[in-house]
Short mmCIF file of C-alpha atoms in Angstrom, two decimals:
data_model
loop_
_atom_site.label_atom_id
_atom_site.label_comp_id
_atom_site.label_asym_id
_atom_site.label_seq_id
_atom_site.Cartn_x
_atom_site.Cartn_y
_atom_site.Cartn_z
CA UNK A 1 34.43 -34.99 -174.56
CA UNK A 2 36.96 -37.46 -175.78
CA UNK A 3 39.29 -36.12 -178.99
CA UNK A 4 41.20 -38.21 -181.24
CA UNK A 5 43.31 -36.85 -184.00
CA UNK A 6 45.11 -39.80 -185.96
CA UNK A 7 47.38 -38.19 -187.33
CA UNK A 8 48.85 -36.13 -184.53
CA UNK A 9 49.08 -39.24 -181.94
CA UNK A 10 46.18 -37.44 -179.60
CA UNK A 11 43.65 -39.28 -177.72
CA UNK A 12 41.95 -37.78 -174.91
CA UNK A 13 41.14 -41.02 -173.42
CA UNK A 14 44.44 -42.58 -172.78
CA UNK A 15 46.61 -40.04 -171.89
CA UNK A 16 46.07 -36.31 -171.16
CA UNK A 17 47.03 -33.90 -174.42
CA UNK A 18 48.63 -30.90 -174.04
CA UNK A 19 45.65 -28.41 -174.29
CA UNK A 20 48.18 -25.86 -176.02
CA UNK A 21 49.05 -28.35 -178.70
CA UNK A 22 46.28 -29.35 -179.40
CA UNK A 23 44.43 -25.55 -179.60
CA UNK A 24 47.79 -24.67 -181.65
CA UNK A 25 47.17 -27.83 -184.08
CA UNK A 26 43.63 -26.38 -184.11
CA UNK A 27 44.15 -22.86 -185.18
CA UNK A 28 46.92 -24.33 -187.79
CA UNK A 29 44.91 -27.17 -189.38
CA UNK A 30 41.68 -24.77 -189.63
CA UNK A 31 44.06 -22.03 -191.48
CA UNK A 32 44.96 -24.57 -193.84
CA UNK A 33 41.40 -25.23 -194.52
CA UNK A 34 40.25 -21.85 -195.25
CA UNK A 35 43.48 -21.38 -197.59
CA UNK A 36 42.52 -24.47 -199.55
CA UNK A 37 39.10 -22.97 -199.80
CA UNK A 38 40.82 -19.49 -200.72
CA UNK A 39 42.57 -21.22 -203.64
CA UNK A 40 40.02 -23.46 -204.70
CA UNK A 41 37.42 -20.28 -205.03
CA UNK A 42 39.53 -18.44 -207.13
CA UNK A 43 40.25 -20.75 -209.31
CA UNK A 44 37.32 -21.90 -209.60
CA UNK A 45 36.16 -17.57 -210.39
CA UNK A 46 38.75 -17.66 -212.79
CA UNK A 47 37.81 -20.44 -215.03
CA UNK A 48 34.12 -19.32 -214.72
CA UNK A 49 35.15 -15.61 -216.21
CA UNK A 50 36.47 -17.25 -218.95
CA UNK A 51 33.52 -18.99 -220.01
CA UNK A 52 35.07 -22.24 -219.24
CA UNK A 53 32.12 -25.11 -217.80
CA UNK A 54 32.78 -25.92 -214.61
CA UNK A 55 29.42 -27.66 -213.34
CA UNK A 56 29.72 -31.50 -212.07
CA UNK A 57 26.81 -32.23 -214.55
CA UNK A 58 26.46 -30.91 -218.06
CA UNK A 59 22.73 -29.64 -218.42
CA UNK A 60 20.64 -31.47 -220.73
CA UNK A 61 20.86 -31.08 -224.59
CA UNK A 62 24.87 -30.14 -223.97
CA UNK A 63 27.86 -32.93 -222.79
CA UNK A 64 31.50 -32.40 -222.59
CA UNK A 65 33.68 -32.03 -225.40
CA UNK A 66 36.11 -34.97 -225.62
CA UNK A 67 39.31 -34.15 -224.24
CA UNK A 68 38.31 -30.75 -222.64
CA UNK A 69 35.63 -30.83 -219.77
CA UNK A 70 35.35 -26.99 -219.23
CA UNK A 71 33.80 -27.34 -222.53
CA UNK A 72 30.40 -27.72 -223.80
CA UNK A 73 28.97 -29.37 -227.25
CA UNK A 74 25.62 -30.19 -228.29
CA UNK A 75 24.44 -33.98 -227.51
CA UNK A 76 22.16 -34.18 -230.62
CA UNK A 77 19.74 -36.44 -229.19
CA UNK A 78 18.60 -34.74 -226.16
CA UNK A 79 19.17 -31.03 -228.19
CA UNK A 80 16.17 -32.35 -230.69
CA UNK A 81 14.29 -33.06 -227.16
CA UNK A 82 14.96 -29.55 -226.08
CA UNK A 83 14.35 -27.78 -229.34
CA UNK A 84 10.58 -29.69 -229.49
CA UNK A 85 9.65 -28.35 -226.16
CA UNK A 86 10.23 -25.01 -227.08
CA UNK A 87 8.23 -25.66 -230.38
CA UNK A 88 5.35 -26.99 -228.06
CA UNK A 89 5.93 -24.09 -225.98
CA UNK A 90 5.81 -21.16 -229.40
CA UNK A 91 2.66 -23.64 -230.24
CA UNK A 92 0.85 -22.32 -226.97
CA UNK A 93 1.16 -25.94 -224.94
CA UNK A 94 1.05 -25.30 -221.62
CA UNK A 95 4.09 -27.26 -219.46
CA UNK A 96 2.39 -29.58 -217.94
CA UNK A 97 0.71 -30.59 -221.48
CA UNK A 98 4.25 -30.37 -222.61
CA UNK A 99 5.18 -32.74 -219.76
CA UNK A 100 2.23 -35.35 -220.53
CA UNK A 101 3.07 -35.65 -224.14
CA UNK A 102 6.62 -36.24 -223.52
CA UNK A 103 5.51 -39.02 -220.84
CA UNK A 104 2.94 -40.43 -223.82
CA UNK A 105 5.57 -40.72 -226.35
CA UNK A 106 8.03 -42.34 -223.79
CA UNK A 107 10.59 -39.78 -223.95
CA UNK A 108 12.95 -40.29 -221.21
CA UNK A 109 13.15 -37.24 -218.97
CA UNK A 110 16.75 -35.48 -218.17
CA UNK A 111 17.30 -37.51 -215.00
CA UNK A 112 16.11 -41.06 -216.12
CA UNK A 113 18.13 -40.24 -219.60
CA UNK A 114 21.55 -39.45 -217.96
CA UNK A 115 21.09 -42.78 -215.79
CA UNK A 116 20.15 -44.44 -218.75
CA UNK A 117 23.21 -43.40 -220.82
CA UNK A 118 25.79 -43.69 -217.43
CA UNK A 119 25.98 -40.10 -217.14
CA UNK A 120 27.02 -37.85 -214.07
CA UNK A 121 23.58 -36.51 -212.64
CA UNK A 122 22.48 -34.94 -209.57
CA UNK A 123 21.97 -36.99 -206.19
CA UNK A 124 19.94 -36.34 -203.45
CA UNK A 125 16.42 -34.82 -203.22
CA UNK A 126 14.21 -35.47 -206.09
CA UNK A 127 16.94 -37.21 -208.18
CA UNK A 128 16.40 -40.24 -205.97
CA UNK A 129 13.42 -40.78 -207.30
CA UNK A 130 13.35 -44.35 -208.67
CA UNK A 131 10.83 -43.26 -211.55
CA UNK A 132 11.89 -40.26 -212.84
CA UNK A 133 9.44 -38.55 -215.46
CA UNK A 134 8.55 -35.26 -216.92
CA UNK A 135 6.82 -32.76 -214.85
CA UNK A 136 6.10 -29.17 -215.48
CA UNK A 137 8.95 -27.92 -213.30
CA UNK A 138 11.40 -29.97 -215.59
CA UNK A 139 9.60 -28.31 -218.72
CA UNK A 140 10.04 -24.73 -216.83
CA UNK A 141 13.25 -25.25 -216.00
CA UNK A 142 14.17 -26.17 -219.07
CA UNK A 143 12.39 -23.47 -220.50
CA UNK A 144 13.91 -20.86 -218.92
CA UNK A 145 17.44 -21.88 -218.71
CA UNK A 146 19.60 -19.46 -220.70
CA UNK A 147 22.33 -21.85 -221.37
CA UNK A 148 20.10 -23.29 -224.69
CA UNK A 149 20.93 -20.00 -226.40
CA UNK A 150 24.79 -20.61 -225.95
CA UNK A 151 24.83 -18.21 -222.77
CA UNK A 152 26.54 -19.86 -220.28
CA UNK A 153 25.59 -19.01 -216.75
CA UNK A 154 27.57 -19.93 -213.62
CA UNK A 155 27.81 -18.93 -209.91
CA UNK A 156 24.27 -19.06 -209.32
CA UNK A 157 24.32 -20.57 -206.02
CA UNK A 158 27.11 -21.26 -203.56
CA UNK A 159 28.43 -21.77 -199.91
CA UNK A 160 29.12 -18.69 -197.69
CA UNK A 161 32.09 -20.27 -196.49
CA UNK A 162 34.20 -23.30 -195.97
CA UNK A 163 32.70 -24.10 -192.92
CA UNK A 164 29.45 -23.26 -193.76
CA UNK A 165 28.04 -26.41 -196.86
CA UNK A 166 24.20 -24.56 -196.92
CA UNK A 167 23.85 -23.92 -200.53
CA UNK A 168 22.23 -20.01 -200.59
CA UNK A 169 21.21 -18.49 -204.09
CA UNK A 170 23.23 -15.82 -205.20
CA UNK A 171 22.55 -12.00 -206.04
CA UNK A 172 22.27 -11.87 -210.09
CA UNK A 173 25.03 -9.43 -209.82
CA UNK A 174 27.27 -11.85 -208.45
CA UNK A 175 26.45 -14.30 -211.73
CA UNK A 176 29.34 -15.03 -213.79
CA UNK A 177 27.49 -14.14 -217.56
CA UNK A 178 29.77 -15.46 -220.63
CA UNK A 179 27.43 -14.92 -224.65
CA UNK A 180 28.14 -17.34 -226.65
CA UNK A 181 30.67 -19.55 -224.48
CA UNK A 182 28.99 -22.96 -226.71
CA UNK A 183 26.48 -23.51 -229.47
CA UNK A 184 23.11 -22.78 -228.70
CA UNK A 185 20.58 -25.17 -229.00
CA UNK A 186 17.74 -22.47 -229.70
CA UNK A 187 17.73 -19.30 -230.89
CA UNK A 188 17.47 -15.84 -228.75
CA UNK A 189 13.99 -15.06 -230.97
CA UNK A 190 12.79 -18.85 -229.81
CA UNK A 191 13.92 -18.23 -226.55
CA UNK A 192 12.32 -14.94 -225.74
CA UNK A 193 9.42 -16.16 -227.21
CA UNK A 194 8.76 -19.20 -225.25
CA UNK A 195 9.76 -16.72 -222.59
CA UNK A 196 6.39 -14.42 -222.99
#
């Protein structure tokens, strides 16, 4: 196997590296890796305990408050979006009927929305999707996220390790739980609710 490292003058091919310096730079530059990751994790825990945002994408119905991005505020627009499904919802509308009318009335869905506006949103997987519309799993998942009565969830999901970039869900124990951390969109009654 040939090995080049850049930065430390090493290539495998032209001349023979010391196996001990390289195995040394090895163990040193994978330390410093983990540490980062260390640092990074805990700070990261930190902010999250005290209810601070710290998700690459706020959800839809919230956006970041100008000048502070740990910090959520309502984006009225897509809040009177989120407040109608869970009328529909209280009405007895089933998601996917939910879904349909949305799609009737040409409501944008979250993804085609935050492209529409220039927002961050997610990449990869369904978000590629050229034609993004409502479904009943965006209606569910809307639904049933927690964050619309001003409970801010975080730490849901994660990486093992630093080596390891599988995402794995999280025990709810593990969850880091903050009431009232923004203004909610709908109330607890609405919420629970839509929720039976």
């Amino acid at each position: 196997v040939r090995f080049i490292a850049i930065n430390d003058n090493i290539d495998t091919l032209k001349d023979s590296a010391d196996d001990l310096v390289v195995g040394v730079k090895s163990i040193i530059n994978d330390a410093y890796s983990r540490d980062i990751s260390v640092k990074t994790r805990s700070a990261m825990n930190e902010k999250r305990g005290n209810g601070d945002y710290v998700g690459a994408c706020p959800i839809y119905g919230y956006k970041r408050v100008e000048g502070n991005k740990n910090q959520l505020v309502i984006d009225e627009y897509p809040a009177s979006i989120v407040r109608d499904i869970f009328r529909m919802k209280i009405d007895g509308m089933s998601a996917l009927k939910i879904a349909e009318t949305l799609n009737a009335t040409g409501v944008l869905s979250p993804l085609a929305f935050k492209r529409d506006r220039g927002l961050p949103h997610p990449r990869g997987g369904f978000a590629d999707k050229p034609d993004a519309k409502w479904s009943a799993t965006t209606v569910i998942r809307i639904l049933k996220d927690e964050t619309y009565t001003g409970t801010l969830i975080q730490g849901r999901q994660g990486a093992p390790n630093y080596k390891v970039k599988d995402i794995i869900k999280k025990p709810a124990s593990d969850w880091f739980r903050t009431e009232g951390a923004h203004e909610p969109i709908v109330s607890k009654l609405d919420y629970d609710l839509a929720q039976r």
